[in-house]
Amino acid sequence: MSIVFKSNTCKILKNKKNYKLTYENGEIFKHFYKKIHKNLDIIDNNNNYVTFNAIKVEKLHNLLKRKSLLSYRHLKQLFTNLGKQFESLEKDGYCNLFLKLNDIVRVEIDNQSQTGGTGNDIYFLYLNTHNFIPIKDDIITIERPFTKDNLFISPELKNINSFPIDISNKSLYYSLALLTCYCGIVENDTTLTEFNTFKYDFEQIKEHLSHIENTKLYWSLLRCLTHKPEERIYLYI
């Protein structure tokens, strides 16, 4: 079997016929992984692994190297798939600190084998529980330093200078929206540099999202990108 994905806590192996996802702490993050299972064409599973059929499994980072930018359909899938995973994670009493491209995979599944439909289904999965932190009354306590050069951290995370510190669990909403914007905006090193200069500027972000203006995704992203955590809402309608 060959390794097609590996993070701190998850791994996907491929053989000739199917894929096997192994993961740690399935009993702790049971709602989180149950949501992942619902998106897969499962052959076998237990608390810490699942075997599934798929046409292809690919890292998001590699997908962006091939396609540069994601289509509107894929951006919507990315935002809603990951958002629903993290809503399920809240049922486990945890929140993710921030997102990274290397922790996300795109799974392409034969719709006919899973639901009897036609065509293929696409799902994005977040597969790393390393930075999951317990939530108490919508607050997470950060007790140790973390890497601030990550592209997708919220303004409040960027401004932390001492530990321990309490912040809103809605910090994750900003990270999710920022990553989704990145996948629809940044297509070369030049725009990556620009992205780093405006990713905390609400008005500039709106300008760079003009190609999807007034869509459901556009308004959903803006609801997550306000600088006041208490005003952020994860909602796709």
mmCIF file of C-alpha atoms in Angstrom:
data_model
loop_
_atom_site.group_PDB
_atom_site.id
_atom_site.type_symbol
_atom_site.label_atom_id
_atom_site.label_comp_id
_atom_site.label_asym_id
_atom_site.label_seq_id
_atom_site.Cartn_x
_atom_site.Cartn_y
_atom_site.Cartn_z
ATOM 1 C CA MET A 1 0.000 0.000 0.000
ATOM 2 C CA SER A 2 1.198 3.504 -0.811
ATOM 3 C CA ILE A 3 0.749 6.624 1.341
ATOM 4 C CA VAL A 4 -1.279 9.332 -0.416
ATOM 5 C CA PHE A 5 -1.741 11.589 2.630
ATOM 6 C CA LYS A 6 -0.178 11.951 6.073
ATOM 7 C CA SER A 7 -0.621 14.513 8.876
ATOM 8 C CA ASN A 8 0.205 14.515 12.599
ATOM 9 C CA THR A 9 -2.801 12.334 13.419
ATOM 10 C CA CYS A 10 -4.202 10.893 10.165
ATOM 11 C CA LYS A 11 -2.988 8.840 7.237
ATOM 12 C CA ILE A 12 -4.532 7.615 3.967
ATOM 13 C CA LEU A 13 -3.158 4.484 2.308
ATOM 14 C CA LYS A 14 -4.024 3.280 -1.187
ATOM 15 C CA ASN A 15 -4.053 -0.240 -2.584
ATOM 16 C CA LYS A 16 -5.218 -1.442 -5.992
ATOM 17 C CA LYS A 17 -8.909 -1.458 -5.107
ATOM 18 C CA ASN A 18 -9.572 1.110 -2.364
ATOM 19 C CA TYR A 19 -8.276 3.516 0.281
ATOM 20 C CA LYS A 20 -7.800 3.201 4.034
ATOM 21 C CA LEU A 21 -7.984 6.231 6.357
ATOM 22 C CA THR A 22 -6.454 5.689 9.802
ATOM 23 C CA TYR A 23 -6.716 8.264 12.566
ATOM 24 C CA GLU A 24 -6.065 8.844 16.266
ATOM 25 C CA ASN A 25 -8.607 9.529 19.032
ATOM 26 C CA GLY A 26 -11.680 8.407 17.132
ATOM 27 C CA GLU A 27 -13.492 7.883 20.448
ATOM 28 C CA ILE A 28 -12.810 11.513 21.506
ATOM 29 C CA PHE A 29 -13.712 13.169 18.187
ATOM 30 C CA LYS A 30 -16.544 10.778 17.315
ATOM 31 C CA HIS A 31 -18.950 13.389 15.880
ATOM 32 C CA PHE A 32 -16.140 14.912 13.827
ATOM 33 C CA TYR A 33 -15.217 11.591 12.231
ATOM 34 C CA LYS A 34 -18.834 10.504 11.877
ATOM 35 C CA LYS A 35 -19.330 13.533 9.611
ATOM 36 C CA ILE A 36 -16.332 12.460 7.535
ATOM 37 C CA HIS A 37 -17.698 8.917 7.269
ATOM 38 C CA LYS A 38 -21.016 10.220 5.896
ATOM 39 C CA ASN A 39 -19.184 11.651 2.885
ATOM 40 C CA LEU A 40 -17.365 8.428 2.014
ATOM 41 C CA ASP A 41 -18.307 5.249 0.162
ATOM 42 C CA ILE A 42 -17.422 3.004 3.109
ATOM 43 C CA ILE A 43 -16.456 -0.662 2.903
ATOM 44 C CA ASP A 44 -15.382 -1.213 6.521
ATOM 45 C CA ASN A 45 -14.723 0.887 9.632
ATOM 46 C CA ASN A 46 -14.131 0.954 13.384
ATOM 47 C CA ASN A 47 -13.218 3.662 15.918
ATOM 48 C CA ASN A 48 -9.831 4.466 14.384
ATOM 49 C CA TYR A 49 -9.966 3.559 10.705
ATOM 50 C CA VAL A 50 -12.245 3.446 7.686
ATOM 51 C CA THR A 51 -11.784 1.674 4.351
ATOM 52 C CA PHE A 52 -13.546 3.339 1.432
ATOM 53 C CA ASN A 53 -13.921 3.396 -2.347
ATOM 54 C CA ALA A 54 -12.912 6.496 -4.282
ATOM 55 C CA ILE A 55 -11.918 7.437 -7.792
ATOM 56 C CA LYS A 56 -9.188 9.719 -6.505
ATOM 57 C CA VAL A 57 -7.825 11.236 -3.287
ATOM 58 C CA GLU A 58 -5.627 14.315 -3.631
ATOM 59 C CA LYS A 59 -4.109 16.881 -1.263
ATOM 60 C CA LEU A 60 -5.637 20.336 -1.653
ATOM 61 C CA HIS A 61 -2.125 21.765 -1.905
ATOM 62 C CA ASN A 62 -1.402 19.548 -4.940
ATOM 63 C CA LEU A 63 -4.768 20.366 -6.501
ATOM 64 C CA LEU A 64 -3.954 24.075 -6.352
ATOM 65 C CA LYS A 65 -0.604 23.439 -8.017
ATOM 66 C CA ARG A 66 -2.451 21.808 -10.929
ATOM 67 C CA LYS A 67 -5.442 24.116 -11.218
ATOM 68 C CA SER A 68 -4.117 27.325 -9.628
ATOM 69 C CA LEU A 69 -7.604 28.505 -8.585
ATOM 70 C CA LEU A 70 -10.665 26.535 -7.534
ATOM 71 C CA SER A 71 -13.947 26.907 -9.397
ATOM 72 C CA TYR A 72 -16.958 28.422 -7.641
ATOM 73 C CA ARG A 73 -18.415 24.925 -7.209
ATOM 74 C CA HIS A 74 -15.257 23.689 -5.516
ATOM 75 C CA LEU A 75 -14.950 26.795 -3.331
ATOM 76 C CA LYS A 76 -18.511 26.258 -2.136
ATOM 77 C CA GLN A 77 -17.787 22.593 -1.432
ATOM 78 C CA LEU A 78 -14.612 23.465 0.460
ATOM 79 C CA PHE A 79 -16.353 26.046 2.646
ATOM 80 C CA THR A 80 -19.435 23.947 3.405
ATOM 81 C CA ASN A 81 -17.716 20.561 3.786
ATOM 82 C CA LEU A 82 -15.130 21.826 6.267
ATOM 83 C CA GLY A 83 -17.649 24.048 8.032
ATOM 84 C CA LYS A 84 -19.966 21.117 8.675
ATOM 85 C CA GLN A 85 -17.049 19.040 9.950
ATOM 86 C CA PHE A 86 -16.199 21.724 12.470
ATOM 87 C CA GLU A 87 -19.827 22.123 13.501
ATOM 88 C CA SER A 88 -19.730 18.409 14.305
ATOM 89 C CA LEU A 89 -16.461 18.903 16.183
ATOM 90 C CA GLU A 90 -18.221 21.422 18.452
ATOM 91 C CA LYS A 91 -20.563 18.583 19.488
ATOM 92 C CA ASP A 92 -17.426 16.808 20.752
ATOM 93 C CA GLY A 93 -16.600 19.924 22.784
ATOM 94 C CA TYR A 94 -13.598 20.970 20.690
ATOM 95 C CA CYS A 95 -12.506 23.633 18.228
ATOM 96 C CA ASN A 96 -9.640 23.790 15.733
ATOM 97 C CA LEU A 97 -7.095 26.564 16.240
ATOM 98 C CA PHE A 98 -6.529 27.313 12.531
ATOM 99 C CA LEU A 99 -6.440 25.601 9.131
ATOM 100 C CA LYS A 100 -3.546 24.570 6.894
ATOM 101 C CA LEU A 101 -3.638 23.599 3.211
ATOM 102 C CA ASN A 102 -1.563 20.488 3.835
ATOM 103 C CA ASP A 103 -4.208 19.059 6.177
ATOM 104 C CA ILE A 104 -6.996 19.021 3.584
ATOM 105 C CA VAL A 105 -7.758 16.404 0.922
ATOM 106 C CA ARG A 106 -10.161 16.327 -2.006
ATOM 107 C CA VAL A 107 -11.999 13.026 -2.445
ATOM 108 C CA GLU A 108 -13.732 12.157 -5.698
ATOM 109 C CA ILE A 109 -16.379 9.451 -5.382
ATOM 110 C CA ASP A 110 -18.433 7.606 -7.971
ATOM 111 C CA ASN A 111 -21.936 8.921 -7.312
ATOM 112 C CA GLN A 112 -23.560 5.834 -8.838
ATOM 113 C CA SER A 113 -21.825 3.424 -6.453
ATOM 114 C CA GLN A 114 -22.769 5.506 -3.409
ATOM 115 C CA THR A 115 -26.259 6.877 -4.122
ATOM 116 C CA GLY A 116 -27.307 5.480 -7.490
ATOM 117 C CA GLY A 117 -26.966 8.904 -9.102
ATOM 118 C CA THR A 118 -24.920 9.950 -12.108
ATOM 119 C CA GLY A 119 -21.537 11.664 -12.305
ATOM 120 C CA ASN A 120 -19.004 12.014 -9.490
ATOM 121 C CA ASP A 121 -19.259 13.672 -6.078
ATOM 122 C CA ILE A 122 -16.492 15.855 -4.659
ATOM 123 C CA TYR A 123 -15.785 16.249 -0.939
ATOM 124 C CA PHE A 124 -13.104 18.130 0.955
ATOM 125 C CA LEU A 125 -11.973 16.650 4.275
ATOM 126 C CA TYR A 126 -9.891 18.172 7.068
ATOM 127 C CA LEU A 127 -7.624 15.460 8.484
ATOM 128 C CA ASN A 128 -5.499 16.652 11.388
ATOM 129 C CA THR A 129 -6.646 16.852 15.024
ATOM 130 C CA HIS A 130 -3.280 18.112 16.327
ATOM 131 C CA ASN A 131 -4.521 21.659 17.029
ATOM 132 C CA PHE A 132 -7.953 20.773 18.426
ATOM 133 C CA ILE A 133 -8.637 22.632 21.700
ATOM 134 C CA PRO A 134 -11.471 22.118 24.226
ATOM 135 C CA ILE A 135 -14.301 24.689 24.177
ATOM 136 C CA LYS A 136 -15.920 26.041 27.331
ATOM 137 C CA ASP A 137 -18.760 28.560 26.987
ATOM 138 C CA ASP A 138 -17.672 29.392 23.405
ATOM 139 C CA ILE A 139 -14.130 30.142 24.631
ATOM 140 C CA ILE A 140 -10.869 28.308 23.922
ATOM 141 C CA THR A 141 -7.773 28.691 26.109
ATOM 142 C CA ILE A 142 -4.452 28.801 24.261
ATOM 143 C CA GLU A 143 -1.719 27.735 26.646
ATOM 144 C CA ARG A 144 1.407 27.619 24.487
ATOM 145 C CA PRO A 145 2.973 29.457 21.518
ATOM 146 C CA PHE A 146 2.136 28.430 17.966
ATOM 147 C CA THR A 147 3.483 29.276 14.515
ATOM 148 C CA LYS A 148 2.200 32.717 13.595
ATOM 149 C CA ASP A 149 3.443 32.578 10.014
ATOM 150 C CA ASN A 150 0.523 30.345 9.062
ATOM 151 C CA LEU A 151 -1.419 31.956 6.210
ATOM 152 C CA PHE A 152 -4.836 31.404 7.712
ATOM 153 C CA ILE A 153 -4.836 32.630 11.299
ATOM 154 C CA SER A 154 -7.397 35.123 12.592
ATOM 155 C CA PRO A 155 -6.505 38.717 13.577
ATOM 156 C CA GLU A 156 -6.859 37.889 17.266
ATOM 157 C CA LEU A 157 -4.446 34.954 16.941
ATOM 158 C CA LYS A 158 -1.982 37.152 15.064
ATOM 159 C CA ASN A 159 -2.010 39.681 17.919
ATOM 160 C CA ILE A 160 -1.414 37.252 20.804
ATOM 161 C CA ASN A 161 1.747 38.058 22.747
ATOM 162 C CA SER A 162 1.334 36.172 26.026
ATOM 163 C CA PHE A 163 0.052 32.824 27.286
ATOM 164 C CA PRO A 164 -2.265 31.445 28.494
ATOM 165 C CA ILE A 165 -4.976 33.508 26.818
ATOM 166 C CA ASP A 166 -8.696 33.064 26.144
ATOM 167 C CA ILE A 167 -10.261 33.801 22.753
ATOM 168 C CA SER A 168 -13.586 33.097 21.042
ATOM 169 C CA ASN A 169 -14.009 29.768 19.274
ATOM 170 C CA LYS A 170 -15.227 31.867 16.315
ATOM 171 C CA SER A 171 -11.584 32.532 15.506
ATOM 172 C CA LEU A 172 -11.877 29.390 13.398
ATOM 173 C CA TYR A 173 -14.592 30.968 11.218
ATOM 174 C CA TYR A 174 -12.108 33.603 10.085
ATOM 175 C CA SER A 175 -9.496 30.949 9.301
ATOM 176 C CA LEU A 176 -11.963 28.892 7.230
ATOM 177 C CA ALA A 177 -13.155 31.923 5.264
ATOM 178 C CA LEU A 178 -9.594 33.140 4.703
ATOM 179 C CA LEU A 179 -8.505 29.758 3.340
ATOM 180 C CA THR A 180 -11.534 29.649 1.030
ATOM 181 C CA CYS A 181 -10.732 33.158 -0.258
ATOM 182 C CA TYR A 182 -7.121 32.146 -0.856
ATOM 183 C CA CYS A 183 -8.192 29.188 -3.006
ATOM 184 C CA GLY A 184 -10.233 31.525 -5.216
ATOM 185 C CA ILE A 185 -7.808 34.469 -5.379
ATOM 186 C CA VAL A 186 -4.135 33.453 -5.221
ATOM 187 C CA GLU A 187 -2.728 32.020 -8.441
ATOM 188 C CA ASN A 188 0.992 32.912 -8.312
ATOM 189 C CA ASP A 189 3.702 34.221 -5.975
ATOM 190 C CA THR A 190 2.809 37.839 -6.743
ATOM 191 C CA THR A 191 -0.782 37.519 -5.631
ATOM 192 C CA LEU A 192 0.349 35.492 -2.604
ATOM 193 C CA THR A 193 2.434 38.485 -1.495
ATOM 194 C CA GLU A 194 -0.567 40.745 -2.060
ATOM 195 C CA PHE A 195 -2.808 38.361 -0.138
ATOM 196 C CA ASN A 196 -0.607 38.652 2.929
ATOM 197 C CA THR A 197 -0.934 42.450 2.824
ATOM 198 C CA PHE A 198 -4.736 42.586 2.632
ATOM 199 C CA LYS A 199 -5.967 39.418 4.386
ATOM 200 C CA TYR A 200 -6.954 41.430 7.490
ATOM 201 C CA ASP A 201 -8.464 44.326 5.521
ATOM 202 C CA PHE A 202 -12.203 43.692 5.180
ATOM 203 C CA GLU A 203 -12.762 46.203 2.357
ATOM 204 C CA GLN A 204 -9.839 44.918 0.266
ATOM 205 C CA ILE A 205 -10.984 41.341 0.686
ATOM 206 C CA LYS A 206 -14.405 42.375 -0.652
ATOM 207 C CA GLU A 207 -12.728 43.918 -3.711
ATOM 208 C CA HIS A 208 -10.785 40.724 -4.421
ATOM 209 C CA LEU A 209 -14.008 38.696 -4.172
ATOM 210 C CA SER A 210 -15.784 40.813 -6.792
ATOM 211 C CA HIS A 211 -15.837 37.841 -9.221
ATOM 212 C CA ILE A 212 -18.296 36.047 -6.888
ATOM 213 C CA GLU A 213 -20.071 39.167 -5.615
ATOM 214 C CA ASN A 214 -23.668 38.747 -4.378
ATOM 215 C CA THR A 215 -23.497 34.944 -4.453
ATOM 216 C CA LYS A 216 -24.398 32.798 -1.439
ATOM 217 C CA LEU A 217 -20.720 32.026 -0.905
ATOM 218 C CA TYR A 218 -19.750 35.706 -1.062
ATOM 219 C CA TRP A 219 -22.106 36.669 1.760
ATOM 220 C CA SER A 220 -21.175 33.580 3.779
ATOM 221 C CA LEU A 221 -17.491 34.489 3.617
ATOM 222 C CA LEU A 222 -18.101 38.090 4.636
ATOM 223 C CA ARG A 223 -20.115 36.969 7.680
ATOM 224 C CA CYS A 224 -17.013 35.098 8.874
ATOM 225 C CA LEU A 225 -14.474 37.826 8.069
ATOM 226 C CA THR A 226 -15.578 40.612 10.376
ATOM 227 C CA HIS A 227 -12.857 41.579 12.874
ATOM 228 C CA LYS A 228 -15.224 41.306 15.849
ATOM 229 C CA PRO A 229 -15.378 37.586 16.778
ATOM 230 C CA GLU A 230 -18.752 37.975 18.503
ATOM 231 C CA GLU A 231 -20.273 39.146 15.201
ATOM 232 C CA ARG A 232 -18.991 36.243 13.101
ATOM 233 C CA ILE A 233 -21.516 33.684 11.881
ATOM 234 C CA TYR A 234 -20.923 30.466 9.990
ATOM 235 C CA LEU A 235 -24.010 30.228 7.779
ATOM 236 C CA TYR A 236 -24.468 29.203 4.152
ATOM 237 C CA ILE A 237 -27.952 30.039 2.840
#
